[in-house]
Short mmCIF file of C-alpha atoms in Angstrom, two decimals:
data_model
loop_
_atom_site.label_atom_id
_atom_site.label_comp_id
_atom_site.label_asym_id
_atom_site.label_seq_id
_atom_site.Cartn_x
_atom_site.Cartn_y
_atom_site.Cartn_z
CA MET A 1 14.77 15.60 -10.98
CA ALA A 2 17.67 14.43 -11.37
CA SER A 3 17.52 11.19 -14.42
CA GLY A 4 18.77 8.77 -11.52
CA GLU A 5 17.22 10.20 -8.62
CA GLN A 6 13.80 7.66 -8.32
CA THR A 7 13.44 4.33 -6.49
CA ALA A 8 10.71 2.70 -4.80
CA ARG A 9 10.36 -0.33 -1.91
CA ASP A 10 7.46 -1.28 -2.15
CA SER A 11 5.58 -5.31 -2.00
CA ARG A 12 6.67 -6.70 -5.32
CA GLU A 13 3.59 -7.53 -7.21
CA GLU A 14 5.11 -8.62 -10.57
CA VAL A 15 7.61 -10.53 -12.06
CA PRO A 16 10.33 -9.02 -12.67
CA SER A 17 12.55 -8.92 -16.34
CA SER A 18 16.05 -10.40 -16.58
CA GLY A 19 17.76 -6.88 -16.71
CA MET A 20 16.35 -6.88 -12.95
CA ARG A 21 18.00 -8.40 -10.03
CA ARG A 22 16.02 -10.41 -7.97
CA GLY A 23 13.93 -9.19 -5.45
CA ALA A 24 14.32 -5.66 -6.68
CA CYS A 25 11.65 -2.46 -6.86
CA PRO A 26 10.31 -1.57 -10.24
CA THR A 27 11.28 2.19 -10.20
CA LEU A 28 10.91 4.84 -12.91
CA LEU A 29 13.88 4.69 -14.86
CA GLU A 30 14.10 0.58 -13.52
CA PRO A 31 10.76 -0.47 -14.71
CA MET A 32 9.86 -4.28 -14.07
CA GLN A 33 8.34 -6.41 -16.82
CA THR A 34 5.04 -7.14 -16.77
CA GLY A 35 2.26 -9.22 -18.74
CA ASP A 36 0.93 -5.52 -20.08
CA GLY A 37 4.57 -3.64 -20.79
CA LEU A 38 6.94 -2.51 -18.12
CA LEU A 39 5.55 -1.01 -14.90
CA ALA A 40 7.09 1.89 -13.47
CA ARG A 41 6.61 2.74 -9.31
CA LEU A 42 6.90 5.99 -7.71
CA ARG A 43 6.24 8.34 -4.62
CA PRO A 44 6.98 12.12 -4.64
CA ALA A 45 9.34 13.68 -2.64
CA GLY A 46 7.41 14.25 0.64
CA GLY A 47 4.45 12.31 -0.65
CA ILE A 48 2.56 15.42 -1.76
CA LEU A 49 1.61 16.65 -5.21
CA SER A 50 0.18 19.34 -6.21
CA ILE A 51 -3.18 18.87 -8.34
CA GLN A 52 -1.53 20.30 -11.45
CA GLN A 53 1.15 17.69 -11.03
CA PHE A 54 -1.28 14.69 -10.63
CA ILE A 55 -2.98 15.73 -13.98
CA GLN A 56 0.43 16.12 -15.61
CA LEU A 57 1.11 12.59 -14.41
CA ALA A 58 -1.94 11.04 -15.47
CA GLU A 59 -1.37 12.58 -18.82
CA ALA A 60 1.74 11.44 -19.03
CA ALA A 61 0.75 8.25 -18.18
CA GLN A 62 -1.62 8.15 -20.74
CA ARG A 63 1.22 9.60 -23.57
CA HIS A 64 3.53 6.92 -22.16
CA GLY A 65 1.35 4.14 -20.86
CA ASN A 66 -1.58 2.50 -21.68
CA GLY A 67 -3.39 5.16 -19.61
CA ILE A 68 -3.28 2.63 -16.31
CA LEU A 69 -2.51 4.23 -12.61
CA GLU A 70 -2.49 2.67 -9.63
CA ILE A 71 -2.25 3.33 -5.96
CA THR A 72 -0.27 0.37 -3.98
CA ALA A 73 -0.84 -0.65 -0.37
CA ARG A 74 1.80 1.12 0.55
CA GLY A 75 0.63 4.60 -0.96
CA SER A 76 3.24 4.36 -4.27
CA LEU A 77 1.89 5.28 -7.74
CA GLN A 78 2.44 2.72 -10.36
CA ILE A 79 2.08 3.03 -13.95
CA ARG A 80 1.72 0.43 -16.43
CA GLY A 81 2.13 -0.45 -19.60
CA LEU A 82 5.43 1.52 -20.61
CA GLY A 83 7.69 0.54 -23.56
CA PRO A 84 11.47 0.23 -23.41
CA GLU A 85 10.92 3.78 -25.48
CA THR A 86 8.98 5.27 -23.43
CA VAL A 87 10.80 5.27 -20.35
CA GLN A 88 13.19 7.89 -20.74
CA PRO A 89 10.22 10.39 -21.80
CA LEU A 90 7.99 9.72 -18.94
CA ALA A 91 10.72 10.62 -16.69
CA ALA A 92 11.33 13.75 -18.80
CA ASP A 93 7.76 14.64 -17.94
CA LEU A 94 7.77 14.31 -14.53
CA HIS A 95 10.86 16.39 -14.22
CA ALA A 96 9.31 19.18 -16.39
CA ALA A 97 6.19 18.61 -13.64
CA GLY A 98 8.72 19.43 -11.10
CA ILE A 99 7.72 16.22 -9.37
CA SER A 100 10.98 15.41 -7.64
CA VAL A 101 11.21 10.75 -6.68
CA PRO A 102 14.44 11.31 -4.46
CA ALA A 103 17.14 8.28 -4.80
CA GLY A 104 17.76 5.65 -2.18
CA PRO A 105 15.30 4.08 -0.07
CA VAL A 106 11.72 5.00 0.11
CA ILE A 107 10.85 7.49 3.22
CA GLU A 108 7.24 6.98 3.99
CA LEU A 109 5.24 10.05 6.04
CA SER A 110 2.73 10.39 7.52
CA PRO A 111 0.11 10.55 4.67
CA LEU A 112 -1.57 14.17 6.98
CA HIS A 113 1.97 15.33 8.19
CA GLY A 114 1.96 18.95 8.77
CA ILE A 115 -2.02 19.28 9.05
CA ALA A 116 -3.07 16.17 11.17
CA PRO A 117 -5.12 18.21 14.04
CA ASP A 118 -3.47 15.66 16.61
CA GLU A 119 0.31 15.69 14.84
CA ILE A 120 3.00 15.58 17.50
CA GLY A 121 6.43 15.61 15.14
CA ASN A 122 6.99 16.61 11.91
CA PRO A 123 7.74 14.19 9.60
CA ALA A 124 8.92 16.10 6.81
CA GLU A 125 11.41 17.92 8.98
CA ILE A 126 13.23 14.78 9.79
CA GLU A 127 12.82 13.39 6.26
CA ALA A 128 15.24 16.71 4.95
CA VAL A 129 17.58 16.50 7.67
CA LEU A 130 17.94 11.99 6.85
CA ARG A 131 18.55 13.39 3.23
CA GLU A 132 20.85 16.16 3.80
CA LYS A 133 23.30 14.16 6.11
CA LEU A 134 22.56 10.81 5.53
CA ALA A 135 22.97 10.79 1.37
CA ALA A 136 26.29 8.68 0.78
CA GLU A 137 24.21 5.65 2.81
CA LEU A 138 20.89 6.35 1.41
CA LEU A 139 22.26 5.77 -1.73
CA SER A 140 24.72 2.92 -0.90
CA PRO A 141 23.81 -0.60 -3.46
CA MET A 142 24.51 -2.63 -0.65
CA LEU A 143 20.80 -1.94 1.19
CA ALA A 144 17.83 -4.23 0.51
CA PRO A 145 16.02 -3.05 -2.28
CA LYS A 146 12.94 -3.61 -0.20
CA LEU A 147 14.33 -1.31 3.15
CA SER A 148 11.44 0.73 4.01
CA ILE A 149 11.91 3.92 6.53
CA LEU A 150 9.30 5.42 8.12
CA ILE A 151 8.54 8.32 9.94
CA ASP A 152 5.44 9.01 12.03
CA GLY A 153 4.03 12.29 12.95
CA GLY A 154 2.04 10.41 15.54
CA GLY A 155 -1.32 11.02 16.39
CA ASN A 156 -4.07 8.42 14.62
CA CYS A 157 -3.75 9.61 11.34
CA GLY A 158 0.12 8.45 11.41
CA LEU A 159 1.19 5.64 10.45
CA ALA A 160 0.97 3.00 13.37
CA ALA A 161 -0.60 0.18 11.59
CA VAL A 162 2.08 0.19 9.00
CA ALA A 163 5.46 -1.66 9.19
CA ALA A 164 8.91 -1.10 8.40
CA ASP A 165 12.04 -1.78 9.22
CA ILE A 166 13.28 1.13 10.68
CA ARG A 167 10.64 3.22 12.19
CA VAL A 168 11.29 7.21 13.48
CA ALA A 169 7.89 7.65 15.62
CA ALA A 170 7.20 10.87 17.52
CA VAL A 171 5.97 10.44 20.94
CA SER A 172 6.22 13.60 22.56
CA ALA A 173 6.86 17.40 21.67
CA GLY A 174 10.29 17.37 20.53
CA VAL A 175 10.92 13.74 21.26
CA TRP A 176 10.97 10.63 18.80
CA GLN A 177 11.63 7.24 18.54
CA ILE A 178 13.52 4.14 16.81
CA ALA A 179 12.36 1.30 16.72
CA ILE A 180 12.62 -1.08 13.87
CA ASN A 181 11.21 -4.56 12.53
CA GLY A 182 7.30 -3.89 12.79
CA ASP A 183 4.66 -1.52 13.65
CA GLY A 184 3.55 1.00 15.90
CA ARG A 185 3.32 -2.57 18.32
CA THR A 186 5.17 -5.11 17.34
CA ALA A 187 8.86 -3.11 16.72
CA LEU A 188 11.72 -3.38 18.97
CA PRO A 189 12.43 0.02 20.14
CA LEU A 190 15.88 1.15 20.25
CA LEU A 191 16.54 4.64 21.19
CA THR A 192 14.22 7.81 22.38
CA GLY A 193 15.56 11.35 21.96
CA SER A 194 15.99 14.13 20.50
CA ALA A 195 15.33 14.80 16.12
CA ASP A 196 19.28 14.94 15.85
CA GLN A 197 19.33 12.14 18.28
CA ALA A 198 16.88 10.02 15.80
CA VAL A 199 18.89 11.35 12.82
CA ARG A 200 22.20 9.93 14.22
CA ALA A 201 20.40 6.31 15.03
CA VAL A 202 18.87 5.87 11.59
CA GLY A 203 22.36 6.77 10.01
CA ASP A 204 23.97 4.08 12.61
CA LEU A 205 21.47 0.97 11.66
CA LEU A 206 21.82 2.56 7.76
CA ARG A 207 26.00 2.25 8.21
CA LEU A 208 25.49 -1.32 10.67
CA LEU A 209 22.51 -2.87 7.59
CA ILE A 210 25.98 -2.16 4.93
CA SER A 211 28.60 -3.87 7.27
CA LEU A 212 27.02 -6.79 7.00
CA GLY A 213 26.71 -7.28 3.80
CA ARG A 214 24.92 -6.92 0.79
CA HIS A 215 20.87 -6.39 1.59
CA LYS A 216 19.97 -6.90 4.69
CA ARG A 217 17.48 -6.41 6.66
CA CYS A 218 16.63 -5.12 10.39
CA ARG A 219 15.62 -8.32 11.33
CA ASP A 220 18.88 -10.01 9.83
CA VAL A 221 20.62 -8.03 12.49
CA GLU A 222 21.65 -10.01 15.55
CA ARG A 223 20.65 -8.83 19.34
CA ALA A 224 24.37 -8.56 20.18
CA ARG A 225 25.25 -6.19 17.21
CA LEU A 226 21.94 -4.47 18.15
CA LEU A 227 23.15 -3.82 21.68
CA SER A 228 26.41 -2.73 21.31
CA ALA A 229 25.12 0.10 18.71
CA PHE A 230 22.32 1.01 20.92
CA PRO A 231 22.86 0.01 24.86
CA ALA A 232 20.17 1.91 25.79
CA MET A 233 17.41 -0.57 23.96
CA GLU A 234 18.02 -2.71 27.13
CA LEU A 235 15.69 -0.54 29.20
CA MET A 236 13.50 0.87 26.32
CA LYS A 237 9.73 0.50 25.97
CA LEU A 238 8.11 0.62 22.73
CA ALA A 239 5.77 3.87 22.93
CA ARG A 240 2.28 3.27 23.10
CA ALA A 241 0.47 3.29 19.54
CA PRO A 242 -2.32 5.46 18.73
CA GLU A 243 -5.83 2.50 17.87
CA PHE A 244 -5.14 1.71 14.65
CA GLN A 245 -7.52 3.89 12.15
CA ASP A 246 -9.17 2.65 8.90
CA PRO A 247 -7.05 3.99 6.02
CA LEU A 248 -8.99 7.89 5.44
CA VAL A 249 -11.41 7.52 3.15
CA GLY A 250 -14.41 10.16 3.54
CA THR A 251 -13.95 13.40 4.95
CA LEU A 252 -12.04 14.58 7.92
CA THR A 253 -12.44 17.94 8.90
CA LEU A 254 -9.05 19.76 10.37
CA ALA A 255 -8.75 22.09 13.52
CA ASP A 256 -8.68 25.44 10.87
CA GLY A 257 -11.91 24.35 9.36
CA LEU A 258 -10.41 22.96 6.20
CA ALA A 259 -10.99 19.13 5.01
CA VAL A 260 -9.73 16.78 3.95
CA LEU A 261 -11.58 14.53 1.70
CA GLY A 262 -10.03 10.48 1.12
CA LEU A 263 -10.72 8.42 -1.89
CA ARG A 264 -9.84 4.66 -2.72
CA PRO A 265 -9.97 4.20 -6.63
CA ARG A 266 -11.96 0.74 -7.50
CA PHE A 267 -9.40 -1.89 -6.56
CA GLY A 268 -6.67 0.24 -6.70
CA GLN A 269 -6.65 0.94 -10.11
CA MET A 270 -7.38 4.20 -12.50
CA ARG A 271 -7.78 4.95 -15.86
CA ALA A 272 -6.10 8.41 -16.84
CA GLY A 273 -8.66 9.67 -18.85
CA ASP A 274 -11.28 9.52 -16.07
CA LEU A 275 -8.41 11.12 -13.59
CA ILE A 276 -7.51 13.71 -15.68
CA ALA A 277 -11.28 14.76 -16.05
CA PHE A 278 -12.19 14.32 -12.10
CA LEU A 279 -9.23 15.71 -11.28
CA GLY A 280 -10.07 19.23 -13.21
CA SER A 281 -13.25 19.50 -11.74
CA ALA A 282 -11.66 18.91 -8.35
CA LYS A 283 -9.61 21.66 -9.08
CA ALA A 284 -12.92 23.96 -10.20
CA PHE A 285 -14.01 23.26 -6.84
CA GLY A 286 -10.63 24.41 -4.63
CA ALA A 287 -8.60 21.62 -4.53
CA THR A 288 -4.89 22.63 -4.62
CA GLN A 289 -3.01 19.45 -3.22
CA VAL A 290 -2.78 15.45 -3.47
CA ARG A 291 -1.25 13.06 -0.86
CA PRO A 292 -1.19 8.61 -2.13
CA SER A 293 -1.37 7.24 1.16
CA PRO A 294 -1.76 3.72 2.51
CA GLY A 295 -4.25 1.47 1.91
CA HIS A 296 -4.66 1.77 -1.90
CA ILE A 297 -6.01 5.50 -1.16
CA PHE A 298 -5.15 9.41 -2.55
CA LEU A 299 -6.04 12.52 -0.03
CA LEU A 300 -7.30 16.17 -1.79
CA ALA A 301 -6.30 18.48 0.86
CA GLU A 302 -7.13 21.72 1.31
CA LEU A 303 -10.70 21.84 1.06
CA THR A 304 -14.01 23.53 2.41
CA PRO A 305 -16.03 20.92 3.82
CA ARG A 306 -18.99 22.02 1.30
CA SER A 307 -16.09 21.53 -1.70
CA ALA A 308 -15.57 17.97 -0.20
CA MET A 309 -18.99 17.00 -0.33
CA LEU A 310 -19.29 17.85 -4.16
CA ILE A 311 -16.19 16.40 -4.71
CA ALA A 312 -17.43 12.91 -3.09
CA GLN A 313 -20.88 13.06 -4.67
CA MET A 314 -19.08 13.24 -8.18
CA ALA A 315 -16.07 10.49 -7.63
CA PRO A 316 -18.11 7.53 -8.43
CA SER A 317 -18.89 8.83 -11.67
CA TYR A 318 -15.01 8.10 -12.03
CA GLY A 319 -14.37 5.16 -10.49
CA LEU A 320 -13.80 7.19 -7.23
CA SER A 321 -15.36 5.80 -3.98
CA ALA A 322 -15.18 8.30 -0.44
CA ASP A 323 -17.63 5.77 1.05
CA ARG A 324 -15.53 4.03 3.78
CA HIS A 325 -18.02 1.07 3.85
CA ASP A 326 -17.92 0.55 0.15
CA PRO A 327 -18.18 -3.77 0.03
CA SER A 328 -14.89 -3.47 -2.77
CA ALA A 329 -13.03 -2.19 -0.23
CA HIS A 330 -12.64 -5.40 1.60
CA ILE A 331 -11.65 -7.19 -1.94
CA ALA A 332 -7.34 -7.44 -2.05
CA THR A 333 -6.44 -7.91 -6.19
CA CYS A 334 -3.64 -8.06 -7.97
CA ALA A 335 -2.92 -7.39 -12.05
CA GLY A 336 -3.90 -10.99 -12.75
CA ALA A 337 -4.10 -11.69 -16.22
CA GLY A 338 -3.14 -9.48 -19.01
CA ALA A 339 -1.19 -7.22 -16.73
CA CYS A 340 0.88 -10.09 -14.90
CA THR A 341 2.71 -13.02 -16.79
CA SER A 342 1.87 -15.14 -13.95
CA GLY A 343 -1.88 -14.45 -13.62
CA HIS A 344 -4.08 -17.26 -14.28
CA TYR A 345 -7.69 -15.22 -14.68
CA GLN A 346 -8.76 -11.55 -14.71
CA THR A 347 -9.08 -10.56 -10.51
CA LYS A 348 -10.44 -7.46 -11.87
CA ALA A 349 -13.34 -8.40 -13.37
CA HIS A 350 -13.94 -11.24 -10.81
CA ALA A 351 -13.63 -8.59 -8.06
CA GLU A 352 -16.60 -6.84 -9.95
CA ARG A 353 -18.69 -9.96 -10.20
CA PHE A 354 -18.21 -10.76 -6.56
CA VAL A 355 -19.64 -7.35 -5.37
CA SER A 356 -22.59 -8.44 -7.24
CA ILE A 357 -23.41 -11.81 -6.40
CA ALA A 358 -21.54 -12.31 -2.83
CA PRO A 359 -22.49 -9.57 -1.01
CA GLU A 360 -22.79 -11.04 2.32
CA LEU A 361 -18.61 -12.25 2.39
CA LEU A 362 -17.93 -7.99 2.25
CA ASP A 363 -19.15 -7.44 5.79
CA GLY A 364 -15.65 -6.09 6.79
CA SER A 365 -15.16 -9.25 8.80
CA MET A 366 -12.85 -10.47 6.52
CA VAL A 367 -10.70 -9.67 3.85
CA VAL A 368 -11.70 -11.29 0.51
CA HIS A 369 -8.33 -11.60 -1.68
CA LEU A 370 -8.54 -12.58 -5.24
CA SER A 371 -5.44 -13.64 -6.62
CA GLY A 372 -3.85 -15.16 -9.78
CA CYS A 373 -1.14 -17.01 -8.84
CA ALA A 374 -0.12 -18.54 -5.35
CA LYS A 375 2.25 -15.97 -4.95
CA GLY A 376 -0.69 -13.46 -3.19
CA CYS A 377 1.12 -10.15 -4.08
CA ALA A 378 -1.36 -8.42 -3.27
CA HIS A 379 -2.02 -9.62 0.68
CA PRO A 380 0.58 -11.94 2.29
CA GLN A 381 -1.45 -11.86 5.73
CA PRO A 382 -4.46 -14.58 5.60
CA ALA A 383 -7.59 -14.15 3.92
CA LEU A 384 -10.47 -15.61 2.58
CA SER A 385 -8.37 -16.30 -1.33
CA ILE A 386 -9.03 -17.80 -4.03
CA VAL A 387 -6.56 -18.17 -6.04
CA GLY A 388 -5.40 -18.93 -9.88
CA ALA A 389 -3.82 -22.23 -11.24
CA GLN A 390 -3.30 -24.53 -13.66
CA ASP A 391 -5.96 -26.71 -12.74
CA GLY A 392 -8.82 -23.71 -11.70
CA TYR A 393 -9.05 -22.23 -8.46
CA HIS A 394 -7.93 -23.02 -4.98
CA LEU A 395 -10.31 -22.05 -2.52
CA ILE A 396 -8.29 -21.26 0.77
CA LEU A 397 -10.76 -20.24 3.70
CA ASN A 398 -8.77 -18.14 6.16
CA GLY A 399 -4.96 -18.57 4.88
CA LYS A 400 -2.23 -17.21 2.59
CA ALA A 401 -2.86 -17.97 -1.75
CA SER A 402 0.64 -20.29 -1.25
CA ASP A 403 -1.30 -22.38 1.45
CA ALA A 404 -3.00 -25.80 0.98
CA PRO A 405 -6.41 -25.23 -1.00
CA ASP A 406 -9.17 -26.18 1.09
CA ALA A 407 -11.27 -27.24 -2.12
CA GLN A 408 -9.77 -26.98 -5.48
CA ILE A 409 -12.68 -25.52 -8.06
CA ALA A 410 -12.88 -26.16 -11.92
CA SER A 411 -12.38 -23.49 -14.04
CA GLY A 412 -15.83 -23.26 -15.27
CA ASP A 413 -17.49 -23.21 -11.72
CA ILE A 414 -15.80 -20.11 -10.03
CA ASP A 415 -18.87 -18.01 -9.77
CA SER A 416 -21.21 -20.79 -8.86
CA ALA A 417 -18.91 -21.23 -5.80
CA ILE A 418 -18.51 -17.69 -5.27
CA GLU A 419 -22.81 -17.79 -5.04
CA GLU A 420 -22.54 -21.20 -2.18
CA LEU A 421 -20.82 -19.45 -0.19
CA ALA A 422 -22.82 -16.60 -0.47
CA ARG A 423 -25.59 -18.38 0.37
CA LEU A 424 -24.35 -20.73 2.94
CA ILE A 425 -23.38 -17.45 5.00
CA LYS A 426 -26.94 -15.81 4.47
CA ASN A 427 -28.75 -19.16 5.71
CA GLU A 428 -26.38 -19.81 8.54
CA ARG A 429 -25.47 -16.61 10.56
CA HIS A 430 -26.52 -16.31 13.44
CA ALA A 431 -28.24 -12.57 14.38
CA GLY A 432 -25.05 -10.67 14.58
CA GLU A 433 -22.92 -12.86 13.29
CA SER A 434 -19.88 -11.63 10.91
CA ALA A 435 -19.87 -13.66 7.55
CA ALA A 436 -16.14 -14.76 9.00
CA ALA A 437 -17.50 -16.12 12.69
CA CYS A 438 -19.81 -17.65 10.46
CA LEU A 439 -17.24 -19.43 8.50
CA ARG A 440 -15.52 -20.44 11.47
CA ARG A 441 -18.57 -21.90 13.50
CA VAL A 442 -19.64 -23.67 11.01
CA GLY A 443 -15.88 -25.49 10.02
CA LYS A 444 -13.76 -25.94 6.99
CA GLY A 445 -15.36 -28.97 6.37
CA ASP A 446 -19.27 -28.58 6.36
CA VAL A 447 -18.16 -25.15 4.42
CA THR A 448 -15.84 -26.99 1.56
CA ARG A 449 -18.36 -30.08 1.18
CA PRO A 450 -20.59 -28.88 -1.66
CA LEU A 451 -17.88 -26.78 -3.40
CA ARG A 452 -15.32 -29.83 -4.04
CA GLN A 453 -14.61 -31.59 -7.23
CA GLY A 454 -15.83 -34.98 -6.90
#
């Protein structure tokens, strides 16, 4: 990995340092200043690390940072607690480990590319051609820092649920569709054709964005410009996407009899020492490959079903879960106070308490969003949001962190307020009714009345 070969495009979760342009994403060599030091974000080429490389990455995070690693909602890796003097040594260690992080916009691939049982096309082949033929376009400083390019091999283990600026999705053998600005159900289709046609279309889109000016996104392109570049779009229909799947947590047996094990770090965060010990044990059970994936998870591939079972059993001892029904999975947390300069409370600690005192709210019918401030970086969609503020906490029953609060809670009353909500669900829920449905039926007024400050 050359010293300049790194960048990533994921949702911004911290306040950038003064040296970074507004809206930029932290990268390996341009990390972002946070409350616990510098944060670097990276995604390996092809989305795959050997298990030994993941061990070496964790060792480097322990040696040069504060030993905390994270997996983001889109499957990028984050290393926290770096200092200005440790950024270059970290990059050198990753280079020595053979971890390549190409420059330019991140190209996201289906997490099980190459091994998914129902995959239609191989995204890695498209990525390789894109990087070879569009190197100049991908490196243009005119491209938006958060520009997202996604290559979906199709099937139930693809990326239909993930939105992107540019989507390249396999629709049948040898046939790919290019669409923009959305997920597998909402994106605008532009062209359907061969792999070569798909690559040319991505190049046309990148050059169009560059021509529009600095940091433009696909949503900024006028329809007339799109029609001029892609006249066939007038007749295009978006290829039918498979049903959106939950993140690949737990064991999946493949057609060749091998298994993949999906593991979710508790609240997306791991300690390097625990991770190194876990990976060493997993390696002894035959794990050879790690694939960071959307949904704050990583996949261990090339396992036997028995080794997957044994690794899953030991995972909780290291802060990892192979249980897709783990209630903690329904909580979205940002870095929080101490790790982010904008955070007003320690979100991870509150998340642990939430699991123990309010399990009634974690039935999977809604996301509980614990946000350190009103930016809401960890979950930009509506949720049951508890937002840190200078005057305590803002409770939003079904909205974004930036929305007007339904109730304000004093700093010392947050646990009792959460317990009150859990009691309401327990007492008011009808047979078979979800927590979210119960809150909607009861109504904001009755739900928040006992929680409001006098």
